[in-house]
Coordinates of C-alpha atoms and ligand atoms in Angstrom, one line a residue:
M1 CA 0.1 0.0 0.1
Q2 CA 2.4 2.2 0.9
Q3 CA 4.1 2.2 -2.6
L4 CA 0.7 2.6 -3.9
L5 CA 0.7 5.7 -2.1
R6 CA 4.3 6.9 -3.2
N7 CA 3.2 6.1 -6.9
I8 CA -0.2 8.2 -6.9
A9 CA 0.8 11.0 -4.2
H10 CA 1.3 13.5 -6.6
L11 CA -2.4 12.8 -8.5
I12 CA -4.0 13.5 -4.8
E13 CA -2.1 16.3 -3.4
S14 CA -4.3 18.8 -4.4
P15 CA -7.9 18.3 -4.7
Q16 CA -9.0 16.5 -7.8
Q17 CA -12.2 15.7 -9.8
I18 CA -12.5 11.7 -9.2
V19 CA -14.7 8.7 -10.0
I20 CA -15.0 5.5 -8.3
T21 CA -16.1 2.7 -9.5
H22 CA -16.7 -0.8 -9.3
H23 CA -17.8 -3.9 -10.8
Y24 CA -21.3 -4.7 -12.4
N25 CA -24.0 -5.9 -10.0
A26 CA -22.3 -4.3 -7.0
D27 CA -22.1 -6.4 -3.5
A28 CA -21.6 -5.2 0.0
D29 CA -17.5 -4.7 -1.1
A30 CA -18.0 -2.9 -3.8
L31 CA -20.5 -0.4 -2.9
G32 CA -19.1 -0.6 0.7
A33 CA -15.5 0.3 -0.4
S34 CA -16.5 2.8 -3.2
L35 CA -18.6 4.7 -0.8
A36 CA -16.0 4.2 2.0
L37 CA -13.3 6.1 -0.7
F38 CA -15.8 8.7 -1.6
H39 CA -16.6 9.3 2.1
Y40 CA -13.0 9.7 2.8
F41 CA -11.9 11.4 -0.2
S42 CA -14.3 14.0 0.0
L43 CA -13.3 15.0 3.9
K44 CA -9.7 15.8 1.7
G45 CA -11.2 18.1 -0.2
H46 CA -11.5 15.8 -3.8
K47 CA -14.8 16.4 -5.9
C48 CA -15.9 12.8 -6.3
V49 CA -18.5 10.6 -8.0
V50 CA -19.3 6.6 -7.2
V51 CA -20.3 5.9 -10.7
S52 CA -21.7 2.2 -11.2
P53 CA -22.5 0.3 -13.8
N54 CA -26.2 -1.0 -13.0
S55 CA -28.4 -0.3 -10.3
M56 CA -27.7 -2.2 -6.7
P57 CA -29.8 -4.2 -4.6
D58 CA -32.4 -3.1 -2.1
F59 CA -30.5 -4.3 0.9
L60 CA -27.5 -2.1 -0.2
Q61 CA -29.6 1.3 -0.5
W62 CA -28.7 2.1 3.6
M63 CA -25.5 2.9 2.6
P64 CA -24.5 6.1 3.7
A65 CA -24.4 8.6 0.6
A66 CA -25.6 5.5 -1.3
Y67 CA -28.5 7.2 -2.9
K68 CA -25.9 9.5 -4.7
V69 CA -24.2 6.8 -7.0
L70 CA -25.2 7.3 -10.0
K71 CA -25.9 4.0 -12.4
F72 CA -25.1 3.8 -16.5
D73 CA -27.7 1.8 -17.4
E74 CA -30.2 4.5 -15.8
Q75 CA -27.9 7.8 -16.0
K76 CA -25.6 7.1 -18.8
S77 CA -25.1 10.5 -19.9
D78 CA -24.3 11.5 -16.5
V79 CA -22.3 8.8 -16.0
I80 CA -19.9 9.7 -19.3
S81 CA -20.0 13.4 -18.4
A82 CA -18.7 12.3 -14.8
I83 CA -15.6 10.6 -16.6
D84 CA -14.9 12.8 -19.2
K85 CA -14.3 16.1 -16.6
C86 CA -12.5 13.4 -13.8
G87 CA -8.6 13.5 -14.1
I88 CA -8.5 9.9 -11.7
I89 CA -10.4 7.3 -11.6
F90 CA -10.4 4.0 -8.9
C91 CA -11.4 1.0 -10.0
L92 CA -12.2 -0.6 -7.3
D93 CA -13.0 -4.7 -6.3
F94 CA -12.7 -5.7 -10.0
N95 CA -9.6 -5.8 -12.2
Q96 CA -10.9 -6.3 -15.7
Y97 CA -12.7 -3.7 -17.4
S98 CA -14.7 -6.6 -18.8
R99 CA -16.3 -6.5 -15.4
T100 CA -18.6 -3.3 -16.0
K101 CA -20.1 -4.6 -18.9
D102 CA -21.0 -1.7 -21.1
M103 CA -19.0 1.1 -18.9
A104 CA -16.3 -0.5 -20.1
P105 CA -15.0 0.9 -23.3
F106 CA -16.1 4.6 -21.8
L107 CA -13.3 3.9 -18.7
Q108 CA -10.8 2.3 -21.3
Q109 CA -10.7 5.3 -23.8
S110 CA -11.1 7.6 -20.8
K111 CA -7.7 10.0 -20.7
A112 CA -7.8 9.7 -17.0
K113 CA -5.1 7.9 -14.8
K114 CA -7.0 4.8 -13.7
I115 CA -5.8 3.4 -10.3
L116 CA -6.8 -0.2 -9.0
I117 CA -7.5 -1.4 -5.7
D118 CA -8.6 -4.8 -5.9
H119 CA -8.4 -8.3 -4.1
H120 CA -9.1 -10.4 -6.9
L121 CA -6.9 -13.2 -9.0
N122 CA -5.1 -12.4 -12.0
P123 CA -5.1 -9.1 -12.2
D124 CA -5.1 -7.2 -16.4
K125 CA -2.1 -5.2 -16.8
T126 CA -4.2 -1.8 -18.5
F127 CA -4.5 0.2 -14.8
D128 CA -1.9 2.8 -15.2
F129 CA -1.3 2.3 -11.3
G130 CA -2.8 -0.2 -8.6
I131 CA -2.4 -2.6 -6.3
S132 CA -3.7 -6.1 -6.3
Q133 CA -3.3 -8.4 -3.0
P134 CA -5.6 -11.6 -3.3
S135 CA -4.8 -12.5 0.2
K136 CA -7.2 -9.7 2.0
S137 CA -10.6 -10.5 2.8
S138 CA -11.8 -7.8 1.1
T139 CA -11.6 -4.3 -1.2
C140 CA -13.0 -2.5 2.6
E141 CA -10.4 -4.1 4.1
M142 CA -7.9 -2.8 1.7
I143 CA -9.6 1.1 2.0
Y144 CA -8.7 0.7 5.5
D145 CA -5.0 0.2 4.9
F146 CA -5.1 2.7 2.2
I147 CA -6.5 5.5 4.4
N148 CA -4.6 4.0 7.6
A149 CA -1.2 4.2 5.2
S150 CA -2.1 8.3 4.4
G151 CA -2.0 8.7 7.8
D152 CA -5.9 9.3 8.2
N153 CA -7.3 6.9 10.7
A154 CA -8.4 10.0 12.5
L155 CA -10.8 10.6 9.8
I156 CA -12.5 7.3 9.8
N157 CA -16.2 8.6 11.1
I158 CA -19.2 6.5 11.2
E159 CA -19.9 6.7 7.7
I160 CA -16.7 5.4 6.6
A161 CA -16.9 2.8 9.5
Q162 CA -20.2 1.2 8.0
C163 CA -19.4 1.4 4.4
L164 CA -16.3 -0.4 5.2
Y165 CA -17.5 -3.5 7.7
A166 CA -20.6 -4.4 5.2
G167 CA -17.8 -5.1 2.6
V168 CA -15.5 -7.1 5.0
M169 CA -18.6 -8.9 6.8
T170 CA -20.1 -10.1 3.4
D171 CA -16.3 -11.1 1.8
T172 CA -15.1 -12.9 4.9
G173 CA -18.5 -14.8 5.1
S174 CA -19.1 -13.2 8.4
F175 CA -15.8 -14.0 9.4
K176 CA -15.7 -17.1 8.7
F177 CA -13.8 -18.0 5.8
P178 CA -9.6 -18.3 6.0
C179 CA -9.3 -14.7 4.5
T180 CA -10.6 -13.8 8.0
T181 CA -6.9 -12.6 9.2
A182 CA -6.1 -11.0 12.8
S183 CA -6.2 -8.0 11.0
V184 CA -9.6 -8.2 9.7
H185 CA -10.5 -8.6 13.7
E186 CA -8.0 -5.4 14.1
M187 CA -10.3 -3.4 11.5
V188 CA -13.2 -4.3 13.2
A189 CA -12.1 -3.6 16.5
N190 CA -10.5 0.3 15.5
L191 CA -14.1 0.5 13.5
M192 CA -15.8 -0.3 16.9
S193 CA -14.1 2.3 18.5
K194 CA -15.4 4.7 16.1
G195 CA -18.9 4.0 17.1
L196 CA -19.8 1.4 14.6
K197 CA -22.9 -1.4 15.6
P198 CA -22.1 -4.4 14.1
T199 CA -25.6 -6.0 14.7
A200 CA -27.6 -3.3 12.9
I201 CA -25.5 -3.6 9.5
H202 CA -26.1 -8.1 9.8
Q203 CA -29.4 -7.0 9.7
A204 CA -29.7 -4.0 7.1
I205 CA -27.9 -6.7 4.7
L206 CA -28.9 -10.4 6.0
D207 CA -32.5 -9.7 7.5
N208 CA -33.9 -7.3 5.0
Y209 CA -35.3 -9.7 2.2
Q210 CA -39.0 -10.3 1.3
E211 CA -40.9 -13.1 1.5
N212 CA -40.3 -14.7 -1.9
R213 CA -36.3 -15.1 -1.2
L214 CA -37.2 -17.3 1.7
R215 CA -40.0 -19.2 -0.5
F216 CA -37.6 -19.4 -3.2
L217 CA -34.4 -20.5 -1.2
G218 CA -36.9 -23.4 0.1
Y219 CA -37.9 -24.5 -3.1
V220 CA -34.4 -24.1 -4.8
L221 CA -32.9 -26.5 -1.7
S222 CA -36.5 -29.0 -1.7
E223 CA -36.3 -29.7 -5.6
K224 CA -33.6 -28.1 -7.4
M225 CA -30.4 -29.1 -5.9
L226 CA -28.8 -32.2 -6.9
L227 CA -25.9 -33.7 -5.4
F228 CA -22.9 -35.4 -7.0
P229 CA -21.2 -37.2 -4.1
E230 CA -18.6 -39.0 -6.5
Y231 CA -17.2 -35.5 -7.3
H232 CA -18.1 -34.0 -3.5
S233 CA -20.1 -31.2 -5.6
A234 CA -23.4 -29.8 -5.4
I235 CA -25.4 -28.0 -8.2
I236 CA -28.4 -25.6 -8.0
A237 CA -29.6 -24.5 -11.5
V238 CA -32.8 -22.1 -12.0
S239 CA -34.8 -21.0 -15.3
R240 CA -35.9 -17.7 -16.1
E241 CA -39.1 -18.9 -15.7
E242 CA -38.6 -20.1 -12.1
L243 CA -36.5 -16.7 -11.4
N244 CA -39.8 -14.9 -12.8
R245 CA -41.9 -17.3 -10.9
F246 CA -40.8 -16.2 -7.4
K247 CA -40.1 -12.5 -8.4
I248 CA -36.5 -12.8 -7.8
N249 CA -34.0 -10.3 -8.3
T250 CA -30.3 -10.0 -9.5
G251 CA -29.1 -9.2 -5.5
D252 CA -31.8 -12.3 -4.2
T253 CA -29.8 -14.7 -5.3
E254 CA -27.2 -13.8 -3.8
G255 CA -25.3 -16.3 -0.8
I256 CA -27.7 -19.3 -2.0
V257 CA -24.4 -21.0 -3.9
N258 CA -23.1 -21.6 -0.3
Y259 CA -26.1 -23.2 1.4
P260 CA -24.8 -27.2 -0.3
L261 CA -21.3 -26.5 1.1
S262 CA -23.0 -26.9 4.6
I263 CA -23.4 -30.5 3.9
K264 CA -21.0 -33.0 5.0
N265 CA -18.6 -34.4 2.2
I266 CA -19.8 -31.5 -0.6
I267 CA -16.6 -29.1 -0.9
F268 CA -17.4 -27.6 -4.4
S269 CA -21.2 -25.8 -5.0
T270 CA -22.1 -24.5 -7.9
F271 CA -25.5 -22.3 -8.8
I272 CA -26.5 -21.3 -12.1
S273 CA -29.2 -19.1 -13.5
E274 CA -30.5 -18.0 -16.7
R275 CA -30.4 -14.0 -16.8
D276 CA -31.4 -11.8 -19.6
N277 CA -28.5 -11.9 -21.6
E278 CA -26.3 -14.8 -20.3
I279 CA -26.1 -18.0 -17.9
R280 CA -24.6 -17.0 -14.7
M281 CA -22.4 -18.8 -12.9
S282 CA -21.4 -18.9 -8.9
F283 CA -18.9 -21.3 -7.7
R284 CA -17.8 -22.0 -3.9
S285 CA -15.9 -24.3 -2.6
K286 CA -14.2 -25.8 0.9
G287 CA -10.5 -26.0 1.2
E288 CA -8.3 -26.8 -2.0
F289 CA -10.2 -26.6 -4.7
N290 CA -9.4 -23.6 -6.5
V291 CA -12.8 -22.1 -8.2
N292 CA -10.8 -19.4 -9.9
I293 CA -9.0 -21.7 -11.9
F294 CA -12.0 -24.3 -12.7
S295 CA -14.5 -21.2 -13.7
R296 CA -11.4 -19.5 -15.7
D297 CA -10.6 -22.8 -17.5
Y298 CA -14.5 -23.6 -18.5
F299 CA -16.5 -20.5 -17.4
N300 CA -14.9 -17.4 -18.7
G301 CA -14.7 -16.0 -15.0
G302 CA -12.6 -15.9 -12.4
G303 CA -12.2 -14.2 -8.8
H304 CA -11.2 -15.8 -5.4
H305 CA -9.3 -19.7 -4.8
N306 CA -12.6 -20.4 -2.7
A307 CA -15.3 -18.1 -4.3
A308 CA -15.4 -17.2 -7.9
G309 CA -18.1 -16.4 -11.0
G310 CA -18.3 -16.8 -14.6
R311 CA -21.0 -17.3 -17.1
S312 CA -22.0 -19.5 -20.5
D313 CA -23.4 -18.1 -23.4
V314 CA -25.2 -21.4 -24.4
S315 CA -28.5 -22.7 -23.2
L316 CA -29.2 -23.7 -19.3
S317 CA -29.3 -27.6 -20.3
E318 CA -26.1 -27.4 -22.2
T319 CA -24.4 -25.5 -19.8
I320 CA -25.2 -28.3 -17.1
R321 CA -23.9 -30.7 -19.5
N322 CA -20.6 -29.1 -20.0
Y323 CA -20.7 -28.8 -16.1
K324 CA -20.7 -32.3 -15.2
Q325 CA -18.4 -32.8 -18.1
A326 CA -15.8 -30.3 -16.5
L327 CA -16.8 -32.1 -12.8
D328 CA -15.6 -35.4 -14.5
E329 CA -12.4 -33.7 -15.9
N330 CA -11.7 -32.4 -12.3
K331 CA -12.4 -35.9 -10.9
K332 CA -9.1 -37.0 -9.3
Q333 CA -8.6 -33.5 -8.0
L334 CA -11.9 -33.2 -6.1
K335 CA -11.1 -36.6 -4.6
Q336 CA -8.0 -35.0 -3.4
C337 CA -9.3 -31.9 -2.1
Y338 CA -12.0 -33.6 0.0
L339 CA -9.7 -36.3 1.4
D340 CA -7.1 -33.2 2.4
L341 CA -9.8 -31.9 4.6
Q342 CA -10.3 -34.9 6.1
Ligands
5GP1 P1 -20.1 -14.3 -7.4 O1 -20.4 -15.5 -7.2 O2 -20.8 -13.8 -5.7 O3 -21.1 -13.4 -8.7 O4 -19.0 -13.9 -7.4 C1 -17.7 -14.7 -6.6 C2 -16.7 -13.6 -6.3 O5 -15.8 -13.9 -7.8 C3 -16.8 -12.6 -6.4 O6 -15.4 -11.8 -5.5 C4 -16.8 -11.7 -7.4 O7 -16.3 -10.1 -7.5 C5 -16.1 -12.6 -8.6 N1 -16.2 -12.9 -9.7 C6 -17.6 -13.0 -10.4 N2 -17.6 -13.0 -11.8 C7 -16.1 -12.8 -12.1 C8 -15.8 -13.0 -13.3 O8 -16.3 -12.9 -14.3 N3 -13.7 -12.8 -13.1 C9 -13.7 -12.7 -12.3 N4 -12.4 -12.3 -12.4 N5 -14.2 -12.6 -10.8 C10 -15.2 -12.5 -10.8
MN2 MN1 -14.2 -8.3 -2.8

């Protein structure tokens, strides 16, 4: 982080026009990191705009200043004008422009300096400056490090603390994934010393669904989950018709992929959903099975060792066939990773 700060110090020493952005379908880490940096830079006298490729789910709207975020899918000309006017673009929680979908060409063509702060594996080399730390729990933890490394811990107020906590809490699976280091707990202790109330954030994010989401969860767990014990794997695949029947929005499916991992002997779980233009896939694993590699090898995606996303351009049934083929090609490895966990 010190290295990044040294590299960009000359860019941010006087007040600047800054755009902060993140990946399509923002999660709590992407939005929390963006808004935390927005609040911090605003306190430092910069003019900041957060731009998002698309609208955020309802359970993130409580975040301080979320209402100020410009959405490319709804406010295209405002976003383009913000990108045109700015001198610096902070790219948070993604490391390939394509993850911002239709906004990507505008970011790429912009003459602004592009600065990456991200924790996904395999970053593109196309950013002007940046820091990529796959060992970090979350981009929010990196923004916390950035503020501290700038000597500004005292500027972390309750708004910043709430945004940062939301991202670190969700990206660590409520502090249970292996990325939950001592530094993560130290960060949370520090945020609490600034007045943060964790329970309220957990409730705002995790206890804030509509009835239909829980009915849908019940339906998919009882009717749609397929187990492949010989591969220590599980899959849940849902069609567009099923998503429509339960009135499911994008954010409502978040987290469902984790449920099969609570089954003894299952170390790899996949959630597949048929969206408007593509088949979306979420991968999660326990232990050594590397879903970043699996997703890159078979489904045009990537992410982290134990959590990744991908997509497929063929039909749902063909995707499931391809997935089973991929499972078979990984049979030995899945078995070994399972045994390593015993
Ligand atoms: P999710 O399954 O929740 O959509 O994604 C899991 C993790 O993988 C998240 O950290 C997400 O940012 C990342 N991810 C999702 N899709 C992609 C992708 O296509 N490429 C890369 N590099 N990361 C992804
Ligand atoms: Mn993240």
